[in-house]
XYZ file of C-alpha atoms in Angstrom:
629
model
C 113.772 -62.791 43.685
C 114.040 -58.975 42.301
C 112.576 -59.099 38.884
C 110.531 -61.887 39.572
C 107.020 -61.779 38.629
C 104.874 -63.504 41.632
C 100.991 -64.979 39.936
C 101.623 -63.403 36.862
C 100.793 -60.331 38.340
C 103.392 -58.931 40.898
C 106.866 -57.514 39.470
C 109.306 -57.784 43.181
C 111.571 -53.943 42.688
C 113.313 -54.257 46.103
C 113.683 -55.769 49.320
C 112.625 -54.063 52.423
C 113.423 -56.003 55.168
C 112.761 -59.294 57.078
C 111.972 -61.013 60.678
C 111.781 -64.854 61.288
C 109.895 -66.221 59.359
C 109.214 -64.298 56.256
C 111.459 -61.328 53.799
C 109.602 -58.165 52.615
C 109.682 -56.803 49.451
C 108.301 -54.281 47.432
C 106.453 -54.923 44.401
C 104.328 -53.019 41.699
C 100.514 -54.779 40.941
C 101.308 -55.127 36.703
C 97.126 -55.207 36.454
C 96.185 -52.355 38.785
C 99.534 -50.495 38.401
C 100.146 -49.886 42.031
C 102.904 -50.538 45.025
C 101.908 -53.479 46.984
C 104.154 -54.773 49.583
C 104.642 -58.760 49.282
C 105.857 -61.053 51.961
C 107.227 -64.111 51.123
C 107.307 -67.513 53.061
C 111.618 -67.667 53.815
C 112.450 -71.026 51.708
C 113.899 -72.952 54.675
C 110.308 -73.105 56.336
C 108.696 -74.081 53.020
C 109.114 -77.808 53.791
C 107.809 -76.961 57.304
C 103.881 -77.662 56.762
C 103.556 -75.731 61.183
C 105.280 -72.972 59.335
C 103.258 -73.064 56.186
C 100.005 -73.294 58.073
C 101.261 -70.294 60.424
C 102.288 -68.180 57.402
C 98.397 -68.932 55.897
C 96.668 -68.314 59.083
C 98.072 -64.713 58.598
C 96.393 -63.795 55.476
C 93.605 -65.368 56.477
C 93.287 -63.542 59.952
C 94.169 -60.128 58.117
C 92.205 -60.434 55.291
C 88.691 -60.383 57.560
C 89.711 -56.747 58.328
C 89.318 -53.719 56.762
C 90.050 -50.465 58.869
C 92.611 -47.659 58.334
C 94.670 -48.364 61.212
C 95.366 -51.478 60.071
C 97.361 -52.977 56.828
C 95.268 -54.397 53.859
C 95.922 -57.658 52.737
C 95.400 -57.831 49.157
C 95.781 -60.886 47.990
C 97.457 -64.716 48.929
C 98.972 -67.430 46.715
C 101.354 -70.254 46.150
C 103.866 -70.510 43.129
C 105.889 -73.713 43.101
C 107.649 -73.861 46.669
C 106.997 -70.082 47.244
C 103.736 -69.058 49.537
C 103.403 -65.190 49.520
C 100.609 -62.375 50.725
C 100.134 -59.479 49.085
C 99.924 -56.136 50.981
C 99.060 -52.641 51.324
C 101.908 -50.611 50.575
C 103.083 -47.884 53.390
C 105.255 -45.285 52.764
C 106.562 -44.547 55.535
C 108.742 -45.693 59.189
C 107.744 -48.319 61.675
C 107.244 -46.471 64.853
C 110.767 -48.606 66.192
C 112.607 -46.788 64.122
C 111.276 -43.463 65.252
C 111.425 -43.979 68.962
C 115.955 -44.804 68.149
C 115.787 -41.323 65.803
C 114.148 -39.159 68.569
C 114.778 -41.406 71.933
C 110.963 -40.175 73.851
C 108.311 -38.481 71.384
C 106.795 -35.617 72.247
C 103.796 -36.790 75.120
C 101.076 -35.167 71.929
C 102.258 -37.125 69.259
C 102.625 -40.541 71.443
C 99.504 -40.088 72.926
C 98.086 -40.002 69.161
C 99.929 -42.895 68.009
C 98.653 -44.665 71.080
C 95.200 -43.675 70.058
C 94.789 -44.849 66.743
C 97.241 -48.062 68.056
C 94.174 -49.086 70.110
C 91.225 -47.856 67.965
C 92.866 -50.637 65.194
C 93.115 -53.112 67.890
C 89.462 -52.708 68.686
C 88.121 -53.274 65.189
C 90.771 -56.334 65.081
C 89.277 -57.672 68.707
C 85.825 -56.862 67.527
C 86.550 -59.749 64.413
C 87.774 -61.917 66.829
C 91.152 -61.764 66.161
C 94.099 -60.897 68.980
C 97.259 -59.730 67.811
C 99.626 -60.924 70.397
C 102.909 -59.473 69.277
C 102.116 -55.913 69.449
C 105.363 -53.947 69.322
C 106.870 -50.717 67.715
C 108.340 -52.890 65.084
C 105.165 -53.760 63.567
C 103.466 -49.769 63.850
C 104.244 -48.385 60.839
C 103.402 -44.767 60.304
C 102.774 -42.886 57.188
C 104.453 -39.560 56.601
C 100.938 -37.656 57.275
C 100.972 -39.031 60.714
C 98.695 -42.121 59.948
C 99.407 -45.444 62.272
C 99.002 -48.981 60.647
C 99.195 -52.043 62.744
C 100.652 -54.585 60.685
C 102.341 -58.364 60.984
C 99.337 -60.164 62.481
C 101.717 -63.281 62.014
C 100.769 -65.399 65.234
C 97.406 -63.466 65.433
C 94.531 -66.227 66.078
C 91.215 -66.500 66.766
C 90.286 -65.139 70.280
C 87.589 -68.387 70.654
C 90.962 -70.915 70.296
C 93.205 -71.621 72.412
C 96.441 -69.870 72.367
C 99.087 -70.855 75.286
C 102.294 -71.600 72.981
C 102.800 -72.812 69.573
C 105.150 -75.702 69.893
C 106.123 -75.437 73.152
C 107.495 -72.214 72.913
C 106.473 -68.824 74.056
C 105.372 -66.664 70.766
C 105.563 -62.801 70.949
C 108.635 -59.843 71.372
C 109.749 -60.579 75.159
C 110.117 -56.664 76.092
C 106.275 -56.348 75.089
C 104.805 -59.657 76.847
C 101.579 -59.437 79.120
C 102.514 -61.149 82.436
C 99.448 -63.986 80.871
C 101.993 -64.342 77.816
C 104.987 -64.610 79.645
C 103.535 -67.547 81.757
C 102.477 -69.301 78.827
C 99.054 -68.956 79.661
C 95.886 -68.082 77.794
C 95.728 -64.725 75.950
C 93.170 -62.526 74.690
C 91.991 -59.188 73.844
C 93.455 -57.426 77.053
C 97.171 -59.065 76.042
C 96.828 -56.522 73.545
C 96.206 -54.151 75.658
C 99.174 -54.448 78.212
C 101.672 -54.751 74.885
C 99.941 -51.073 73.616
C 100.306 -49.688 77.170
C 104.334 -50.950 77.034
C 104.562 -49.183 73.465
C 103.171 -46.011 74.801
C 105.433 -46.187 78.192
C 108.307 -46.381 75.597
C 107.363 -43.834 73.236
C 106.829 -40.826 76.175
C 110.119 -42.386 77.919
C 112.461 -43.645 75.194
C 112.735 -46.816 76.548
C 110.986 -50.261 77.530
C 109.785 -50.769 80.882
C 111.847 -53.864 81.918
C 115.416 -54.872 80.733
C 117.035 -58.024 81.421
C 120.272 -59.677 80.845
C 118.101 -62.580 79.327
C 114.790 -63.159 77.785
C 113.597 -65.164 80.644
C 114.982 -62.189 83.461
C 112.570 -59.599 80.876
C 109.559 -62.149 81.298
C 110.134 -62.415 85.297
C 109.962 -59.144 85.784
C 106.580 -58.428 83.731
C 104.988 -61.230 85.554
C 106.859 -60.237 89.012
C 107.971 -55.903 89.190
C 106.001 -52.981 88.572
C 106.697 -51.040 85.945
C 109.066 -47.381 87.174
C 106.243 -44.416 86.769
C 106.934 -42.916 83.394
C 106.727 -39.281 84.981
C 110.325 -40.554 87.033
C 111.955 -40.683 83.374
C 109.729 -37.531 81.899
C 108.441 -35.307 84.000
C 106.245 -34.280 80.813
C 103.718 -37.400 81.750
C 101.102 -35.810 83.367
C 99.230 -37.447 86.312
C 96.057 -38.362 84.012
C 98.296 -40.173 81.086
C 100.417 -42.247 83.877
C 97.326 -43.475 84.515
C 96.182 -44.357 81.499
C 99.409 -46.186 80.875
C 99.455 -48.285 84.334
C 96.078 -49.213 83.835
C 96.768 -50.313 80.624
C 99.846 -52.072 81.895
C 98.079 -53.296 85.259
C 99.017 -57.383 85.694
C 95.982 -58.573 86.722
C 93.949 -58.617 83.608
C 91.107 -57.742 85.598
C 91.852 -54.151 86.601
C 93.249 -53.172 82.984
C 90.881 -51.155 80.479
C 87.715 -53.347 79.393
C 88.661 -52.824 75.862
C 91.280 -51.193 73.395
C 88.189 -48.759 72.455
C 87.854 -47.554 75.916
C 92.094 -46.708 76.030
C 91.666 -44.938 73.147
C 88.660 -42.766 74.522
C 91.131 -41.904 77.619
C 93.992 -41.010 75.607
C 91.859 -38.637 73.327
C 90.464 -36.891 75.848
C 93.760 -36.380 77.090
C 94.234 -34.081 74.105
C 90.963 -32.254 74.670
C 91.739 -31.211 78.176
C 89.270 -33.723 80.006
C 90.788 -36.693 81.835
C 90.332 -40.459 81.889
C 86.656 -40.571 82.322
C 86.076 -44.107 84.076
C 88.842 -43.560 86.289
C 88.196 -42.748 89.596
C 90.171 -39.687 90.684
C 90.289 -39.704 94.476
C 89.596 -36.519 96.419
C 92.860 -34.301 97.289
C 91.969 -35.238 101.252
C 90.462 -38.792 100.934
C 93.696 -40.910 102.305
C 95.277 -37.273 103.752
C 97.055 -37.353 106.922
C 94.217 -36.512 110.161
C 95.148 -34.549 112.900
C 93.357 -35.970 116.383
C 92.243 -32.958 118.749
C 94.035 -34.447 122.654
C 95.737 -33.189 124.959
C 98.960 -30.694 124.567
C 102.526 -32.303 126.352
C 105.183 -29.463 127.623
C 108.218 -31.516 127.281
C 111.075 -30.213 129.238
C 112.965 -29.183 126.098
C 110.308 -26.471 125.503
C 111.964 -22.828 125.730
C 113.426 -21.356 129.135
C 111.753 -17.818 130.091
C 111.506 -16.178 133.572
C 107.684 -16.307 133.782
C 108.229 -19.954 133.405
C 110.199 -20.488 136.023
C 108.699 -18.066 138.109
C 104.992 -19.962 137.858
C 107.604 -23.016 138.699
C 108.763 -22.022 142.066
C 105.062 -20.466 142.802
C 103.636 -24.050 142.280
C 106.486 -25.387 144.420
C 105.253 -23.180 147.472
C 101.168 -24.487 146.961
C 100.046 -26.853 150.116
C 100.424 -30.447 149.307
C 96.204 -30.979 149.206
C 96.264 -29.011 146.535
C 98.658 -30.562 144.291
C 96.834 -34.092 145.228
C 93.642 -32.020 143.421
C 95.301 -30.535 140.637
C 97.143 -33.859 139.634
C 93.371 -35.427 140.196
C 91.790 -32.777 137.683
C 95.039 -32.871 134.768
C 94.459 -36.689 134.945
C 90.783 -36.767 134.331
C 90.766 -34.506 131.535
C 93.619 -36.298 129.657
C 91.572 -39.365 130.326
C 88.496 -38.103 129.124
C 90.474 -36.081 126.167
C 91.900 -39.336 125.050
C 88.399 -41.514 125.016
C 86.899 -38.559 123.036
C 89.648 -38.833 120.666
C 89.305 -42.597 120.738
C 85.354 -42.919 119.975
C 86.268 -39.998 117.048
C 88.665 -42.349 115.543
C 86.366 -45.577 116.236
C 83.533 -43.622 114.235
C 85.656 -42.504 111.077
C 87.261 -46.204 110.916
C 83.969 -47.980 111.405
C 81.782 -46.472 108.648
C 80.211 -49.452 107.124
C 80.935 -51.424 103.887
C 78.198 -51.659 101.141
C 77.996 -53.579 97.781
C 77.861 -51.067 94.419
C 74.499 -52.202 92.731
C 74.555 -52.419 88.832
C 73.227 -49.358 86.964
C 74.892 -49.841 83.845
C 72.330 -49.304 80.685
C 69.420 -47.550 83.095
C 68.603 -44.206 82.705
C 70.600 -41.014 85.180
C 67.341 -40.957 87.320
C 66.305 -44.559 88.031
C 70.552 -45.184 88.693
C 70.077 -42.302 91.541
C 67.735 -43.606 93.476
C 69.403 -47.050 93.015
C 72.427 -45.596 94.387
C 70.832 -43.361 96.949
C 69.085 -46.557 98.350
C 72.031 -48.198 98.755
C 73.273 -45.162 100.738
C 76.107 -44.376 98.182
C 76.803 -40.746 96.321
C 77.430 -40.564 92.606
C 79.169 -38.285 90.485
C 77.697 -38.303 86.846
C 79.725 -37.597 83.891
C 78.132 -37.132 79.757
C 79.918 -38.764 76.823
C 78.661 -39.104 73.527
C 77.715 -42.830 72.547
C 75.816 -43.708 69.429
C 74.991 -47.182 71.034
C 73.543 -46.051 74.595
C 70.320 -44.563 74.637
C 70.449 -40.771 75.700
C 70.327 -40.019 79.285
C 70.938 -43.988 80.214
C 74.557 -45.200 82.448
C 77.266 -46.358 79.974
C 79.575 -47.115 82.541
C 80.229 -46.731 86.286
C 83.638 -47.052 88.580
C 83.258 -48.736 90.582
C 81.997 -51.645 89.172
C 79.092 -53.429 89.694
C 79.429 -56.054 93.230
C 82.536 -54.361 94.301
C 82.706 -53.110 98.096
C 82.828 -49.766 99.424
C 82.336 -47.538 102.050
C 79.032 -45.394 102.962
C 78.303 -42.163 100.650
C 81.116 -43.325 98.556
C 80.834 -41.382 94.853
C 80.397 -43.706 91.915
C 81.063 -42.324 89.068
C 78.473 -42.756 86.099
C 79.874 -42.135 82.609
C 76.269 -41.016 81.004
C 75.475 -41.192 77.093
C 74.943 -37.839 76.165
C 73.721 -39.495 72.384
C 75.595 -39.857 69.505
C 77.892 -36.831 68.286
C 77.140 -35.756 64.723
C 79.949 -34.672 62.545
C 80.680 -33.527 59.336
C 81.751 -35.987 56.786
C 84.652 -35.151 54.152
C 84.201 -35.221 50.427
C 86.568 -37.810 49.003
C 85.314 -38.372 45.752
C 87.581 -38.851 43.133
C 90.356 -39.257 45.485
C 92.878 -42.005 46.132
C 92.252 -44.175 48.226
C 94.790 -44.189 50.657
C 94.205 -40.030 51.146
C 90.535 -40.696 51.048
C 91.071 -43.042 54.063
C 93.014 -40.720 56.349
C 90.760 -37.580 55.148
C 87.511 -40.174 56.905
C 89.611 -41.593 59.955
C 90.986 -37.625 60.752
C 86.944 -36.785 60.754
C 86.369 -39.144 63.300
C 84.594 -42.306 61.121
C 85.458 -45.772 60.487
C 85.671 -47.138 56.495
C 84.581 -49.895 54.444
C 85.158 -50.299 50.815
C 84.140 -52.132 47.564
C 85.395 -51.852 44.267
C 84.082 -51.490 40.555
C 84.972 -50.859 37.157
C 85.279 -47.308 36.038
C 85.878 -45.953 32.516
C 85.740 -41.996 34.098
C 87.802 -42.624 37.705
C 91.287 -44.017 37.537
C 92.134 -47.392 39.175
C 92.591 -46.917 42.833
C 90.433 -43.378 43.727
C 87.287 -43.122 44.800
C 84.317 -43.681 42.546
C 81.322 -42.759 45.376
C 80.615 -42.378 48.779
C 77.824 -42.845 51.544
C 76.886 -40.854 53.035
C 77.471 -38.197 50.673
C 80.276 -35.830 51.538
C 79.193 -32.709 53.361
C 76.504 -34.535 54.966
C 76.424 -35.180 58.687
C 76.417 -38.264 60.058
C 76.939 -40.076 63.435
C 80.926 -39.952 64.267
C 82.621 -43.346 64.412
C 79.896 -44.477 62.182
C 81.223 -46.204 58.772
C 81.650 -44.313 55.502
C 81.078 -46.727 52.892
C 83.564 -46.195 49.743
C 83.228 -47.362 46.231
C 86.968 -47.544 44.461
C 87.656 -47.768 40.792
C 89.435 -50.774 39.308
C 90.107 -48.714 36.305
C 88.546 -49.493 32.599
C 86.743 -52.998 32.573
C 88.769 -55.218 30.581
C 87.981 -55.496 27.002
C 88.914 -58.865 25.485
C 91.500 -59.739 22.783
C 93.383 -62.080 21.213
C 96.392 -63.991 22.073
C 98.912 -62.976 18.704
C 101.340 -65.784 17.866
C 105.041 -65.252 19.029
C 106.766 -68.478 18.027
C 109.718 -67.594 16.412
C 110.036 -63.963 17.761
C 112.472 -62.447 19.093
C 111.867 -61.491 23.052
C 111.619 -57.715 21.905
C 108.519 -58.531 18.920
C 106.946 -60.390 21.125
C 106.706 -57.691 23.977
C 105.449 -55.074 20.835
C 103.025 -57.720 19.181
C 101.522 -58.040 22.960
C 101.182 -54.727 23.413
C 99.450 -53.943 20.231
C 96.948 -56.692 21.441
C 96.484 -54.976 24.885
C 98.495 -58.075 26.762
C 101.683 -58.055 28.810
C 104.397 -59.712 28.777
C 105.776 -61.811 31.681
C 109.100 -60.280 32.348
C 110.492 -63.435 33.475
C 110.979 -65.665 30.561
C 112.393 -69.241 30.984
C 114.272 -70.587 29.072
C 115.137 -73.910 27.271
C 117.733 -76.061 24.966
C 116.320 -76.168 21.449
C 117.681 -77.598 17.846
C 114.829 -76.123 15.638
C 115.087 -71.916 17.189
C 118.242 -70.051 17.084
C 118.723 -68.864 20.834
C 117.022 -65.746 22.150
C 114.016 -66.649 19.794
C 110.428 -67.826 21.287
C 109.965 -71.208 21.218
C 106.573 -71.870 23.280
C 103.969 -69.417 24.881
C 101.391 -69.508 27.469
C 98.845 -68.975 26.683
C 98.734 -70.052 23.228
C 98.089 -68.078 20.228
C 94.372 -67.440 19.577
C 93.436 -67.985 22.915
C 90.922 -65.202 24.012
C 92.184 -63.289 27.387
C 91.358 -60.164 28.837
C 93.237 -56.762 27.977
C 96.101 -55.921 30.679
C 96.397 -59.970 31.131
C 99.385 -61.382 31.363
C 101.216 -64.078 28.570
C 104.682 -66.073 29.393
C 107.016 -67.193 26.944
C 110.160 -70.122 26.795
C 113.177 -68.318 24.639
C 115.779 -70.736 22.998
C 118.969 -71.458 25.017
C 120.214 -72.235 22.037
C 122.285 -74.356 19.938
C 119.873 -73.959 17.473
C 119.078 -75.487 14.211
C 122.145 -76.103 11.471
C 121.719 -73.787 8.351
C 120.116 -75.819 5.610
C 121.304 -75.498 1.878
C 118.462 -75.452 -1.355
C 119.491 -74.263 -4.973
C 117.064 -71.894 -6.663
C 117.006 -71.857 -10.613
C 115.393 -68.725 -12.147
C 114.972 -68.436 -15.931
C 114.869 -64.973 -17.116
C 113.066 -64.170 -19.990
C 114.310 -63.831 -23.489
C 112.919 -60.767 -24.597
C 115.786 -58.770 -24.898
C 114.959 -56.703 -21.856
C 116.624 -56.474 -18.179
C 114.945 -57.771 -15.763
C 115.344 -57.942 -11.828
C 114.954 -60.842 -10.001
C 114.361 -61.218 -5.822
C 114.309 -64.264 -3.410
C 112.923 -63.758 -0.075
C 113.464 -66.869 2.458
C 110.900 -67.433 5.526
C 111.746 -69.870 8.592
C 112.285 -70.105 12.113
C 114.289 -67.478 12.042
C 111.791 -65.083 10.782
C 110.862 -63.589 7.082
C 114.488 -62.142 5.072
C 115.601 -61.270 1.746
C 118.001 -63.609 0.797
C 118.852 -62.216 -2.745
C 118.385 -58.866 -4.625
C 116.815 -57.505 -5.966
C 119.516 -57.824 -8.831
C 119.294 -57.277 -12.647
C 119.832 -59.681 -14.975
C 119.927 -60.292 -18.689
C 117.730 -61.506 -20.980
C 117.745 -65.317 -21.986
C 119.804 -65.777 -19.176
C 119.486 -68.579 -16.705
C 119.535 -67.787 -13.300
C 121.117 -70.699 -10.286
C 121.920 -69.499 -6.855
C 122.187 -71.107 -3.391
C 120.026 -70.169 -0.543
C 120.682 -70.919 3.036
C 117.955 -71.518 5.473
C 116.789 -72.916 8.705
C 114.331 -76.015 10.392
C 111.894 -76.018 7.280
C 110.859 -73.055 5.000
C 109.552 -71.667 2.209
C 111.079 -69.974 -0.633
C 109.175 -67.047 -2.982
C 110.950 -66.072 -6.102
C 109.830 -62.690 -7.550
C 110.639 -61.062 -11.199
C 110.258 -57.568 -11.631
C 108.683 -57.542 -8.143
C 105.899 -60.228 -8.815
C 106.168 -63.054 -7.511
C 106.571 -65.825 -10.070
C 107.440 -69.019 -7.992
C 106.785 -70.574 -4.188
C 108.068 -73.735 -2.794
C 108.478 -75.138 0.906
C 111.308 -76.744 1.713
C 112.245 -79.227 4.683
């Protein structure tokens, strides 16, 4: 496969690796000049039309996305038995990789992997597409610190139906959701439970379940909870365990709502604010209560002589009086102990309301709401360029749960949208111009166009402008250059070439040559010459388009013999006589130029090949031409 030329356009340099179902190379775009990465269909599944259809599904799910965190697909095709996708090219690790180098990343740098993890999940969920084999194996990561989600090979469409493909579990066991590993239907939050196992990994260096067999692994996701990361690293803070048992909870009901809203958590992690729509009990709420009652001296209580003394006075007291004094102790421990009694009845007794919806009304109307309903609230701003200032985003708890009287709900409230600077990227490459917009805090779309000023692959335009300020996590819409439009020209003829003219005669025509030449048993062209091309000469393509050529295997044709008679003046003068010889084999001298005398006649033999023609020149005229068979 290396030195292969894919749809006359992609030249495989290397292999990079391989899973299942497909091998990896690298591979340089001849018409755009640029890295791509290409995998290819392995050939025992080619035959396999499930395996075919699987392989297409992936380009097809991939190609509706475009989004920074997430690996371009370029382009899809079919030669002969071989079915291949074009990619973006990465240069970089896959985050597996980096978790064996370093065992448990630093809790900043996992908690920004995480982050842009789930904020490419999101626009992939928003599409409609789930991932469902989120691992570290297919996070790459560039050497700036960019993450790409990539190998959405047994992604599908969130509307369809996706328990098993033939009968078999699909997904990396270590990474299941509990819903996966029961063969049941997945979705959006699937991806969600594998990104909260990645991120328990990368802050503890390892997975959260192990198992002798695949089957023990899947057990235990659907069965065990998780160790707490902070166990393993005492570096997890409080707020980020929660953010990754959340993520990792097993009812799919009680995880985060969407990949977006992880990704809020874990960057406010990095700000200093915590997890806003997760309720953070009060230090005392479940603390231990202490029950005013009576005191009990035990008989194990300290010896001292006033002790004993009061002892032996007590002994001495009338027996009436002791009948009264047990009377009295009895009724206050009685009356002690209902007190405490109807306390404790009071506190446990406080009764249960429903939480009314308030999401989407504004701060004031969701007060009163709440207030009615005899419930507290706790209101918290976020910026949010979809909510209307001043109105309820979210609230925890959620809407028709049950609580207790005066509980606090907390309200995440839109504080508007944020307004941030965008970057200039003009004239820059695309790939830099991408990270430069995703670092600013915006998502990116792109088209492309033909430039004569910009080269192929940087960045023509943008809007909105740089420098301008526009709403963050908004989309910055890029224009890239596809380099010089095309000019056309004309297919030369390379019949009869050898591989070497016919790369130079392209090349003068603005073509390329397709560096893998087949080739073919021929009688009429010595080997190593051309014998056919595609397309054929004339033929009007496209500069930078690409021609193919079949070179001569060889035997070749036998050397034919004609004899040339030249008469030579008689004027008593030398004269100098030349025969050049073209054929298959290309245009020659076959004689001379030689002097010779006057008067004199002239007969030589001249070898050629196929069919011919023969020019005889005098003095460097020519005199004669004749074509021989």
């Amino acid at each position: 496969m290396i030195g292969s030329l894919l749809g006359n356009r992609y030249e495989i340099i290397s292999q990079l690796g391989g899973g299942g179902m497909a091998l990896v190379y690298k591979a340089r775009d001849t018409l755009l000049n640029r890295p791509v990465t290409v995998k290819v269909l392995r050939p025992e599944y080619t035959g396999d039309e499930e395996f075919v259809a699987r392989f297409r599904r992936e380009a097809q799910a991939v190609a509706k996305l475009s989004h920074p965190n997430i690996v371009s697909v370029y382009d899809v095709g079919q030669e002969r038995d071989t079915h291949y996708i074009v990619m973006e090219y990465i240069e970089g690790r896959n985050l597996k990789q980096i978790i064996k180098e370093n065992g448990k990343l630093p809790v900043h740098q996992a908690i920004d992997i995480a982050s842009q993890i789930c904020i490419g999940l999101q626009d992939a969920h928003e599409h409609g597409i789930v991932h469902r084999d989120i691992k570290p194996h297919n996070i790459l990561v560039t050497d700036n610190g960019r993450v790409k989600v990539t190998d959405f090979g047994i992604a599908q469409m969130i509307s369809s139906v996706t328990v098993t493909d033939s009968g078999t579990i699909v997904g990396s066991v270590h990474y299941f959701s509990p819903e996966q590993a029961k063969g049941g239907v997945t979705g959006a939050k699937s991806d969600i439970y594998s990104a909260g196992v990645v991120l328990y990994e990368m802050v503890t260096g390892k997975v959260p379940f192990e198992g002798e067999t695949p089957i023990a692994v899947a057990l235990k996701h659907i069965q065990e909870s998780p160790l707490p990361p902070s166990k393993i690293n005492a570096q997890v803070s409080p707020e980020l365990e929660r953010v990754i048992l959340r993520a990792m909870e097993k009812d799919v009901t009680m995880r985060y709502m969407s990949a977006g809203d992880m990704a809020r958590d874990l960057r406010r992690l990095t700000t200093g604010g915590g997890p806003d729509d997760t309720r953070v009990m009060d230090a005392d709420e479940f603390a231990t209560r202490v029950l005013s009652g009576p005191v009990i001296i035990t008989k194990d209580m300290p010896f001292d002589e006033e002790n004993e003394y009061r002892k032996r006075k007590k002994k001495k007291m009338r027996p009436m009086a002791k009948v009264f004094l047990v009377a009295v102790v009895l009724g206050l421990l009685a009356g002690a102990v209902y007190g405490a009694f109807l306390g404790l009845n009071s506190y446990l007794n406080v009764p249960d309301v429903r939480v009314p919806d308030v999401k989407n009304k504004p701060l004031e109307e969701a007060k009163i709401i709440l207030e009615k309903n005899q419930l507290d609230y706790n209101p918290q701003l976020r910026n949010d360029p979809t909510v209307p200032n001043g109105n309820v985003i979210s609230q925890d708890p959620f809407a028709g749960s049950t609580v207790k009287q005066n509980t606090k709900i907390v309200l995440i409230v839109s504080n508007g949208p944020k307004y941030v600077q965008v970057p200039n990227v003009v004239k820059k490459e695309k790939a830099a111009a991408e990270v430069d917009i995703g670092n600013a805090g915006f998502d990116v779309s792109h088209s492309e166009e033909f430039s004569n000023e910009v080269p192929a692959g940087s960045v023509i335009s943008q809007t909105p402008s740089g420098g301008s300020d526009a709403v963050e996590g908004s989309t910055v819409k890029l224009v890239i250059s596809k380099g010089a439009e095309p000019k056309p020209t004309t297919v030369p003829n390379l019949v009869g070439l050898t591989r070497e003219a016919a790369e130079a005669a392209l090349k003068d025509a603005g073509l390329v040559l397709n560096p893998q030449a087949a080739e073919k048993e021929s009688t009429d062209f010595p080997q190593g010459l051309v014998i056919s091309q595609n397309p054929a000469a004339d033929v009007q393509l496209n500069q930078g388009d690409t021609v193919s050529i079949v070179l001569s295997a060889g035997p070749g044709p036998k050397a034919k013999m004609v004899q040339v008679d030249v008469p030579i003046p008689d004027d008593g003068m030398i004269h100098t006589v030349k025969i050049v010889v073209t054929d298959v084999t290309g245009t020659r001298v076959a004689l001379g130029p030689e002097e010779h005398n006057s008067g004199e006649r002239f007969t030589t033999l001249i070898n050629y090949y196929n069919k011919g023609k023969i020019q005889v020149y005098l003095d460097e005229k020519l005199v004669r031409e004749e074509l021989v068979n």
